[in-house]
Amino acid sequence: MYSLLSLQAVEEVHRNAFYLGTKVGRYEKDIYKMFDYSAERSIACVDSSLQRLGVKYVDLIQ
């Protein structure tokens, strides 16, 4: 839901007027499988965020 609200904001404001960030690393609810900061998983997560938000880049990855 938050991504959809962000997408609406991104479409209405010039891209260089704000910073856009995304998070990586937490994927599962099971505490033993929750975290994955591998390069492959982080890249896939960022790619997914870019597609979902409809932008070419993010300014911050957390």
CSV table of C-alpha atoms in Angstrom, one decimal, residues 14-55:
chain,number,residue,atom,x,y,z
A,14,HIS,CA,9.7,16.3,-10.6
A,15,ARG,CA,12.2,13.5,-9.9
A,16,ASN,CA,15.1,15.7,-8.9
A,17,ALA,CA,12.9,17.5,-6.3
A,18,PHE,CA,13.1,14.6,-3.7
A,19,TYR,CA,15.2,11.7,-2.5
A,20,LEU,CA,13.8,8.2,-2.9
A,21,GLY,CA,14.9,5.2,-0.9
A,22,THR,CA,14.2,1.5,-0.5
A,23,LYS,CA,15.0,-1.2,2.0
A,24,VAL,CA,16.5,-4.6,1.5
A,25,GLY,CA,17.4,-7.6,3.7
A,26,ARG,CA,14.2,-8.6,5.5
A,27,TYR,CA,12.0,-11.1,3.6
A,28,GLU,CA,10.5,-13.8,5.8
A,29,LYS,CA,8.4,-13.8,9.0
A,30,ASP,CA,10.3,-16.8,10.4
A,31,ILE,CA,13.1,-15.3,12.5
A,32,TYR,CA,15.6,-17.9,11.3
A,33,LYS,CA,15.0,-17.1,7.7
A,34,MET,CA,14.1,-13.4,8.1
A,35,PHE,CA,17.4,-11.8,7.0
A,36,ASP,CA,19.2,-12.1,3.6
A,37,TYR,CA,21.7,-9.4,2.8
A,38,SER,CA,23.3,-11.3,-0.1
A,39,ALA,CA,24.2,-9.4,-3.2
A,40,GLU,CA,21.9,-11.4,-5.3
A,41,ARG,CA,18.9,-10.9,-3.1
A,42,SER,CA,19.6,-7.2,-2.5
A,43,ILE,CA,19.9,-6.6,-6.3
A,44,ALA,CA,16.6,-8.4,-6.9
A,45,CYS,CA,14.9,-6.4,-4.2
A,46,VAL,CA,16.1,-3.1,-5.6
A,47,ASP,CA,15.0,-4.1,-9.1
A,48,SER,CA,11.6,-5.0,-7.8
A,49,SER,CA,11.3,-1.7,-6.1
A,50,LEU,CA,12.3,0.2,-9.3
A,51,GLN,CA,9.7,-1.7,-11.3
A,52,ARG,CA,7.0,-1.2,-8.7
A,53,LEU,CA,7.7,2.5,-8.4
A,54,GLY,CA,8.2,3.1,-12.1
A,55,VAL,CA,11.5,4.9,-11.6
